[in-house]
PDB file of C-alpha atoms in Angstrom:
ATOM      1  CA  ASP A   4      13.651  -1.325  25.336  1.00  0.00           C
ATOM      2  CA  THR A   5      13.624  -0.473  29.035  1.00  0.00           C
ATOM      3  CA  GLY A   6      16.601   1.884  28.853  1.00  0.00           C
ATOM      4  CA  VAL A   7      18.695   2.683  31.903  1.00  0.00           C
ATOM      5  CA  SER A   8      16.625   2.771  35.092  1.00  0.00           C
ATOM      6  CA  GLN A   9      17.563   4.585  38.267  1.00  0.00           C
ATOM      7  CA  ASP A  10      15.895   4.389  41.627  1.00  0.00           C
ATOM      8  CA  PRO A  11      14.822   6.435  43.474  1.00  0.00           C
ATOM      9  CA  ARG A  12      14.154   9.496  41.290  1.00  0.00           C
ATOM     10  CA  HIS A  13      14.411  11.804  44.279  1.00  0.00           C
ATOM     11  CA  LYS A  14      15.935  11.412  47.722  1.00  0.00           C
ATOM     12  CA  ILE A  15      15.898  13.904  50.565  1.00  0.00           C
ATOM     13  CA  THR A  16      18.079  13.019  53.510  1.00  0.00           C
ATOM     14  CA  LYS A  17      19.433  14.644  56.630  1.00  0.00           C
ATOM     15  CA  ARG A  18      23.102  15.453  56.856  1.00  0.00           C
ATOM     16  CA  GLY A  19      25.052  12.566  58.294  1.00  0.00           C
ATOM     17  CA  GLN A  20      22.717   9.851  57.028  1.00  0.00           C
ATOM     18  CA  ASN A  21      23.719   7.153  54.550  1.00  0.00           C
ATOM     19  CA  VAL A  22      21.973   6.838  51.203  1.00  0.00           C
ATOM     20  CA  THR A  23      22.066   4.186  48.486  1.00  0.00           C
ATOM     21  CA  PHE A  24      21.035   4.537  44.864  1.00  0.00           C
ATOM     22  CA  ARG A  25      20.428   1.802  42.339  1.00  0.00           C
ATOM     23  CA  CYS A  26      21.032   1.660  38.609  1.00  0.00           C
ATOM     24  CA  ASP A  27      19.792  -0.996  36.206  1.00  0.00           C
ATOM     25  CA  PRO A  28      21.614  -0.683  32.878  1.00  0.00           C
ATOM     26  CA  ILE A  29      20.414  -1.858  29.496  1.00  0.00           C
ATOM     27  CA  SER A  30      20.582  -5.619  29.829  1.00  0.00           C
ATOM     28  CA  GLU A  31      23.176  -6.365  27.155  1.00  0.00           C
ATOM     29  CA  HIS A  32      25.481  -3.483  28.161  1.00  0.00           C
ATOM     30  CA  ASN A  33      28.627  -4.646  29.906  1.00  0.00           C
ATOM     31  CA  ARG A  34      29.886  -1.188  30.898  1.00  0.00           C
ATOM     32  CA  LEU A  35      28.325   0.999  33.558  1.00  0.00           C
ATOM     33  CA  TYR A  36      29.229   4.522  34.631  1.00  0.00           C
ATOM     34  CA  TRP A  37      28.290   6.873  37.437  1.00  0.00           C
ATOM     35  CA  TYR A  38      28.378  10.628  36.972  1.00  0.00           C
ATOM     36  CA  ARG A  39      27.430  13.498  39.243  1.00  0.00           C
ATOM     37  CA  GLN A  40      25.789  16.679  37.978  1.00  0.00           C
ATOM     38  CA  THR A  41      25.432  19.777  40.127  1.00  0.00           C
ATOM     39  CA  LEU A  42      23.151  22.666  39.249  1.00  0.00           C
ATOM     40  CA  GLY A  43      24.314  24.593  36.221  1.00  0.00           C
ATOM     41  CA  GLN A  44      27.164  22.219  35.478  1.00  0.00           C
ATOM     42  CA  GLY A  45      27.822  19.359  33.152  1.00  0.00           C
ATOM     43  CA  PRO A  46      28.126  15.809  34.446  1.00  0.00           C
ATOM     44  CA  GLU A  47      31.385  14.842  36.155  1.00  0.00           C
ATOM     45  CA  PHE A  48      32.758  11.329  36.014  1.00  0.00           C
ATOM     46  CA  LEU A  49      32.732   9.318  39.250  1.00  0.00           C
ATOM     47  CA  THR A  50      33.449   5.706  38.384  1.00  0.00           C
ATOM     48  CA  TYR A  51      33.239   3.003  35.722  1.00  0.00           C
ATOM     49  CA  PHE A  52      32.596  -0.752  35.740  1.00  0.00           C
ATOM     50  CA  GLN A  53      33.284  -3.314  33.085  1.00  0.00           C
ATOM     51  CA  ASN A  54      31.104  -6.243  34.037  1.00  0.00           C
ATOM     52  CA  GLU A  55      31.601  -6.555  37.818  1.00  0.00           C
ATOM     53  CA  ALA A  56      35.063  -5.003  37.910  1.00  0.00           C
ATOM     54  CA  GLN A  57      35.430  -1.362  38.961  1.00  0.00           C
ATOM     55  CA  LEU A  58      38.156  -0.187  36.593  1.00  0.00           C
ATOM     56  CA  GLU A  59      38.284   3.578  37.043  1.00  0.00           C
ATOM     57  CA  LYS A  60      37.556   5.920  39.926  1.00  0.00           C
ATOM     58  CA  SER A  61      37.637   9.687  39.932  1.00  0.00           C
ATOM     59  CA  ARG A  62      39.326  11.768  42.603  1.00  0.00           C
ATOM     60  CA  LEU A  63      35.791  13.078  43.220  1.00  0.00           C
ATOM     61  CA  LEU A  64      34.897   9.696  44.680  1.00  0.00           C
ATOM     62  CA  SER A  65      35.929  10.269  48.294  1.00  0.00           C
ATOM     63  CA  ASP A  66      36.129   7.463  50.823  1.00  0.00           C
ATOM     64  CA  ARG A  67      32.528   8.205  51.809  1.00  0.00           C
ATOM     65  CA  PHE A  68      31.418   6.980  48.384  1.00  0.00           C
ATOM     66  CA  SER A  69      31.353   3.354  47.360  1.00  0.00           C
ATOM     67  CA  ALA A  70      29.993   1.727  44.249  1.00  0.00           C
ATOM     68  CA  GLU A  71      29.391  -1.919  43.511  1.00  0.00           C
ATOM     69  CA  ARG A  72      28.222  -4.037  40.635  1.00  0.00           C
ATOM     70  CA  PRO A  73      28.257  -7.496  42.230  1.00  0.00           C
ATOM     71  CA  LYS A  74      26.939  -9.626  39.382  1.00  0.00           C
ATOM     72  CA  GLY A  75      27.829  -7.422  36.480  1.00  0.00           C
ATOM     73  CA  SER A  76      24.231  -6.311  36.063  1.00  0.00           C
ATOM     74  CA  PHE A  77      22.738  -3.636  38.352  1.00  0.00           C
ATOM     75  CA  SER A  78      24.930  -1.274  40.348  1.00  0.00           C
ATOM     76  CA  THR A  79      24.581   0.573  43.633  1.00  0.00           C
ATOM     77  CA  LEU A  80      26.176   3.829  44.715  1.00  0.00           C
ATOM     78  CA  GLU A  81      26.320   4.432  48.459  1.00  0.00           C
ATOM     79  CA  ILE A  82      27.176   7.712  50.137  1.00  0.00           C
ATOM     80  CA  GLN A  83      27.983   7.507  53.830  1.00  0.00           C
ATOM     81  CA  ARG A  84      27.694  10.406  56.273  1.00  0.00           C
ATOM     82  CA  THR A  85      26.142  12.665  53.677  1.00  0.00           C
ATOM     83  CA  GLU A  86      27.118  16.331  53.537  1.00  0.00           C
ATOM     84  CA  GLN A  87      25.269  19.262  52.014  1.00  0.00           C
ATOM     85  CA  GLY A  88      27.853  19.384  49.245  1.00  0.00           C
ATOM     86  CA  ASP A  89      26.709  15.944  48.128  1.00  0.00           C
ATOM     87  CA  SER A  90      23.419  17.434  46.915  1.00  0.00           C
ATOM     88  CA  ALA A  91      23.375  16.796  43.176  1.00  0.00           C
ATOM     89  CA  MET A  92      21.869  14.692  40.432  1.00  0.00           C
ATOM     90  CA  TYR A  93      23.544  11.273  40.265  1.00  0.00           C
ATOM     91  CA  LEU A  94      23.456   9.902  36.748  1.00  0.00           C
ATOM     92  CA  CYS A  95      24.058   6.342  35.673  1.00  0.00           C
ATOM     93  CA  ALA A  96      24.937   5.401  32.112  1.00  0.00           C
ATOM     94  CA  SER A  97      25.727   2.196  30.276  1.00  0.00           C
ATOM     95  CA  SER A  98      27.324   1.164  27.010  1.00  0.00           C
ATOM     96  CA  LEU A  99      28.159  -1.956  25.086  1.00  0.00           C
ATOM     97  CA  GLY A 100      31.831  -2.387  24.392  1.00  0.00           C
ATOM     98  CA  GLY A 101      33.617   0.665  23.037  1.00  0.00           C
ATOM     99  CA  LEU A 102      32.393   4.208  23.365  1.00  0.00           C
ATOM    100  CA  VAL A 103      32.049   5.188  19.714  1.00  0.00           C
ATOM    101  CA  TYR A 104      28.313   5.568  20.085  1.00  0.00           C
ATOM    102  CA  GLY A 105      28.433   7.275  23.461  1.00  0.00           C
ATOM    103  CA  TYR A 106      26.601   6.308  26.576  1.00  0.00           C
ATOM    104  CA  THR A 107      22.912   5.794  27.255  1.00  0.00           C
ATOM    105  CA  PHE A 108      22.008   7.750  30.375  1.00  0.00           C
ATOM    106  CA  GLY A 109      19.314   7.121  32.920  1.00  0.00           C
ATOM    107  CA  SER A 110      17.080   9.904  34.219  1.00  0.00           C
ATOM    108  CA  GLY A 111      19.119  10.256  37.372  1.00  0.00           C
ATOM    109  CA  THR A 112      18.559  10.335  41.119  1.00  0.00           C
ATOM    110  CA  ARG A 113      18.305  13.815  42.582  1.00  0.00           C
ATOM    111  CA  LEU A 114      19.777  13.922  46.081  1.00  0.00           C
ATOM    112  CA  THR A 115      19.027  16.767  48.458  1.00  0.00           C
ATOM    113  CA  VAL A 116      20.889  16.830  51.761  1.00  0.00           C
ATOM    114  CA  VAL A 117      19.270  19.077  54.374  1.00  0.00           C
TER     115      VAL A 117
ATOM    116  CA  GLY B  15      42.617  18.533  33.477  1.00  0.00           C
ATOM    117  CA  GLU B  16      40.388  18.771  30.483  1.00  0.00           C
ATOM    118  CA  ASP B  17      38.399  21.972  30.103  1.00  0.00           C
ATOM    119  CA  VAL B  18      35.308  22.118  27.913  1.00  0.00           C
ATOM    120  CA  GLU B  19      33.588  25.483  27.614  1.00  0.00           C
ATOM    121  CA  GLN B  20      30.248  26.566  26.251  1.00  0.00           C
ATOM    122  CA  SER B  21      28.251  29.764  26.325  1.00  0.00           C
ATOM    123  CA  LEU B  22      25.451  29.509  28.860  1.00  0.00           C
ATOM    124  CA  PHE B  23      22.409  30.753  26.960  1.00  0.00           C
ATOM    125  CA  LEU B  24      21.069  30.988  23.415  1.00  0.00           C
ATOM    126  CA  SER B  25      17.704  32.262  22.297  1.00  0.00           C
ATOM    127  CA  VAL B  26      16.335  31.868  18.766  1.00  0.00           C
ATOM    128  CA  ARG B  27      13.021  32.245  16.976  1.00  0.00           C
ATOM    129  CA  GLU B  28      11.142  29.194  15.817  1.00  0.00           C
ATOM    130  CA  GLY B  29      12.148  28.306  12.274  1.00  0.00           C
ATOM    131  CA  ASP B  30      15.567  29.963  12.496  1.00  0.00           C
ATOM    132  CA  SER B  31      18.849  28.075  12.745  1.00  0.00           C
ATOM    133  CA  SER B  32      20.591  27.656  16.102  1.00  0.00           C
ATOM    134  CA  VAL B  33      24.342  27.403  16.453  1.00  0.00           C
ATOM    135  CA  ILE B  34      25.757  26.161  19.732  1.00  0.00           C
ATOM    136  CA  ASN B  35      29.498  26.467  20.214  1.00  0.00           C
ATOM    137  CA  CYS B  36      31.999  24.563  22.305  1.00  0.00           C
ATOM    138  CA  THR B  37      35.734  24.828  22.855  1.00  0.00           C
ATOM    139  CA  TYR B  38      37.946  22.201  24.379  1.00  0.00           C
ATOM    140  CA  THR B  39      41.558  22.098  25.444  1.00  0.00           C
ATOM    141  CA  ASP B  40      42.812  18.567  24.895  1.00  0.00           C
ATOM    142  CA  SER B  41      44.059  18.076  21.361  1.00  0.00           C
ATOM    143  CA  SER B  42      44.155  14.305  21.800  1.00  0.00           C
ATOM    144  CA  SER B  43      40.362  14.024  21.882  1.00  0.00           C
ATOM    145  CA  THR B  44      39.242  10.997  19.915  1.00  0.00           C
ATOM    146  CA  TYR B  45      35.501  11.518  19.760  1.00  0.00           C
ATOM    147  CA  LEU B  46      33.344  14.543  20.476  1.00  0.00           C
ATOM    148  CA  TYR B  47      29.664  14.333  21.284  1.00  0.00           C
ATOM    149  CA  TRP B  48      26.560  16.446  21.597  1.00  0.00           C
ATOM    150  CA  TYR B  49      23.967  15.553  24.218  1.00  0.00           C
ATOM    151  CA  LYS B  50      20.551  17.085  24.886  1.00  0.00           C
ATOM    152  CA  GLN B  51      18.997  17.316  28.345  1.00  0.00           C
ATOM    153  CA  GLU B  52      15.361  18.219  28.848  1.00  0.00           C
ATOM    154  CA  PRO B  53      14.086  19.284  32.288  1.00  0.00           C
ATOM    155  CA  GLY B  54      14.090  16.424  34.781  1.00  0.00           C
ATOM    156  CA  ALA B  55      15.491  13.977  32.280  1.00  0.00           C
ATOM    157  CA  GLY B  56      18.796  12.266  31.650  1.00  0.00           C
ATOM    158  CA  LEU B  57      21.084  13.125  28.775  1.00  0.00           C
ATOM    159  CA  GLN B  58      20.146  12.016  25.291  1.00  0.00           C
ATOM    160  CA  LEU B  59      22.896  11.444  22.732  1.00  0.00           C
ATOM    161  CA  LEU B  60      22.223  13.558  19.642  1.00  0.00           C
ATOM    162  CA  THR B  61      25.296  12.971  17.515  1.00  0.00           C
ATOM    163  CA  TYR B  62      29.030  12.451  17.617  1.00  0.00           C
ATOM    164  CA  ILE B  63      32.008  13.155  15.417  1.00  0.00           C
ATOM    165  CA  PHE B  64      35.346  11.440  15.162  1.00  0.00           C
ATOM    166  CA  SER B  65      38.336  13.709  15.544  1.00  0.00           C
ATOM    167  CA  ASN B  66      39.575  13.105  11.987  1.00  0.00           C
ATOM    168  CA  MET B  67      36.346  14.479  10.512  1.00  0.00           C
ATOM    169  CA  ASP B  68      35.536  18.120   9.777  1.00  0.00           C
ATOM    170  CA  MET B  69      31.794  17.868   9.424  1.00  0.00           C
ATOM    171  CA  LYS B  70      28.931  15.504  10.023  1.00  0.00           C
ATOM    172  CA  GLN B  71      25.323  15.998   9.004  1.00  0.00           C
ATOM    173  CA  ASP B  72      22.376  14.123  10.431  1.00  0.00           C
ATOM    174  CA  GLN B  73      18.940  15.393   9.320  1.00  0.00           C
ATOM    175  CA  ARG B  74      18.526  18.843  10.931  1.00  0.00           C
ATOM    176  CA  LEU B  75      21.818  18.604  12.812  1.00  0.00           C
ATOM    177  CA  THR B  76      25.205  19.644  11.438  1.00  0.00           C
ATOM    178  CA  VAL B  77      28.367  19.252  13.487  1.00  0.00           C
ATOM    179  CA  LEU B  78      31.470  21.207  12.535  1.00  0.00           C
ATOM    180  CA  LEU B  79      34.873  20.454  14.024  1.00  0.00           C
ATOM    181  CA  ASN B  80      37.852  22.789  13.768  1.00  0.00           C
ATOM    182  CA  LYS B  81      40.594  20.713  15.286  1.00  0.00           C
ATOM    183  CA  LYS B  82      43.229  23.418  14.893  1.00  0.00           C
ATOM    184  CA  ASP B  83      41.197  25.847  17.015  1.00  0.00           C
ATOM    185  CA  LYS B  84      39.716  23.068  19.194  1.00  0.00           C
ATOM    186  CA  HIS B  85      36.253  24.353  18.358  1.00  0.00           C
ATOM    187  CA  LEU B  86      33.109  22.282  17.933  1.00  0.00           C
ATOM    188  CA  SER B  87      29.711  23.561  16.895  1.00  0.00           C
ATOM    189  CA  LEU B  88      26.220  22.150  16.565  1.00  0.00           C
ATOM    190  CA  ARG B  89      23.837  23.723  14.075  1.00  0.00           C
ATOM    191  CA  ILE B  90      20.145  22.928  14.345  1.00  0.00           C
ATOM    192  CA  ALA B  91      18.228  23.857  11.204  1.00  0.00           C
ATOM    193  CA  ASP B  92      14.581  24.972  11.368  1.00  0.00           C
ATOM    194  CA  THR B  93      14.629  25.090  15.167  1.00  0.00           C
ATOM    195  CA  GLN B  94      11.379  24.005  16.809  1.00  0.00           C
ATOM    196  CA  THR B  95       9.976  24.658  20.280  1.00  0.00           C
ATOM    197  CA  GLY B  96      10.674  21.012  21.109  1.00  0.00           C
ATOM    198  CA  ASP B  97      14.361  21.755  20.665  1.00  0.00           C
ATOM    199  CA  SER B  98      14.322  23.917  23.805  1.00  0.00           C
ATOM    200  CA  ALA B  99      16.691  22.146  26.215  1.00  0.00           C
ATOM    201  CA  ILE B 100      20.235  22.240  27.550  1.00  0.00           C
ATOM    202  CA  TYR B 101      22.873  21.054  25.093  1.00  0.00           C
ATOM    203  CA  PHE B 102      26.158  19.598  26.297  1.00  0.00           C
ATOM    204  CA  CYS B 103      29.255  18.941  24.301  1.00  0.00           C
ATOM    205  CA  ALA B 104      31.538  16.213  25.586  1.00  0.00           C
ATOM    206  CA  GLU B 105      34.938  14.928  24.642  1.00  0.00           C
ATOM    207  CA  ARG B 106      36.452  11.537  25.063  1.00  0.00           C
ATOM    208  CA  VAL B 107      40.213  11.698  25.396  1.00  0.00           C
ATOM    209  CA  THR B 108      41.413   8.341  26.624  1.00  0.00           C
ATOM    210  CA  GLY B 109      39.985   5.676  28.827  1.00  0.00           C
ATOM    211  CA  ASN B 110      36.314   5.590  29.521  1.00  0.00           C
ATOM    212  CA  GLN B 111      35.638   9.079  30.806  1.00  0.00           C
ATOM    213  CA  PHE B 112      33.774  11.797  29.026  1.00  0.00           C
ATOM    214  CA  TYR B 113      34.449  15.435  29.899  1.00  0.00           C
ATOM    215  CA  PHE B 114      31.343  17.538  29.589  1.00  0.00           C
ATOM    216  CA  GLY B 115      30.934  21.240  29.066  1.00  0.00           C
ATOM    217  CA  THR B 116      28.746  23.339  31.346  1.00  0.00           C
ATOM    218  CA  GLY B 117      25.852  23.214  28.894  1.00  0.00           C
ATOM    219  CA  THR B 118      24.082  25.777  26.713  1.00  0.00           C
ATOM    220  CA  SER B 119      20.452  26.476  27.504  1.00  0.00           C
ATOM    221  CA  LEU B 120      18.569  26.902  24.214  1.00  0.00           C
ATOM    222  CA  THR B 121      15.268  28.753  24.307  1.00  0.00           C
ATOM    223  CA  VAL B 122      13.124  28.700  21.192  1.00  0.00           C
ATOM    224  CA  ILE B 123      10.667  31.586  20.936  1.00  0.00           C
ATOM    225  CA  PRO B 124       7.425  30.742  19.107  1.00  0.00           C
TER     226      PRO B 124
END
């Protein structure tokens, strides 16, 4: 059981640069989610994929953010023109079918924008 | 929007019971969850309860749901030092989003 993998674990970038994170869900999970967690807060929903289709997007996902899941397996989250306010932990989660049993989360990518 | 609130800190002695509380605002919640987050790690699902249940017990964990007061609690019996972590409650209302509380940091004193 490889769980949900996220890469990189940590990313430090200068303001204005673009960054891309990757998430590999549990292989049989068809649903994939991105959440953002800032210090001292709970995770906040960003977006959700069922297979390759992006079905829900939060208002938090500004036009600088884009997420893809091209083949219905791994997903990428790109942030363009990063701002200091983007500094957070970006969590990926996956699930199989309905959400009765909750998500399985990855360990996250911690982004620091300097 | 949905508002899920938790107290920020709880400190207990090893061997005592811990009770972590959570209140939520949306009465149409379908499932409520408890997650545990250890430093530098992702969130680990501990347990969940369906909104038509009052109580669920799973080994050392007991979840109580008071739907009238929109109050959820997690009781950890015989708390151990390995239970030290941040505990999040989360509700699922509709769709595929979970709304998480701010987390309760549990410190277990040996």
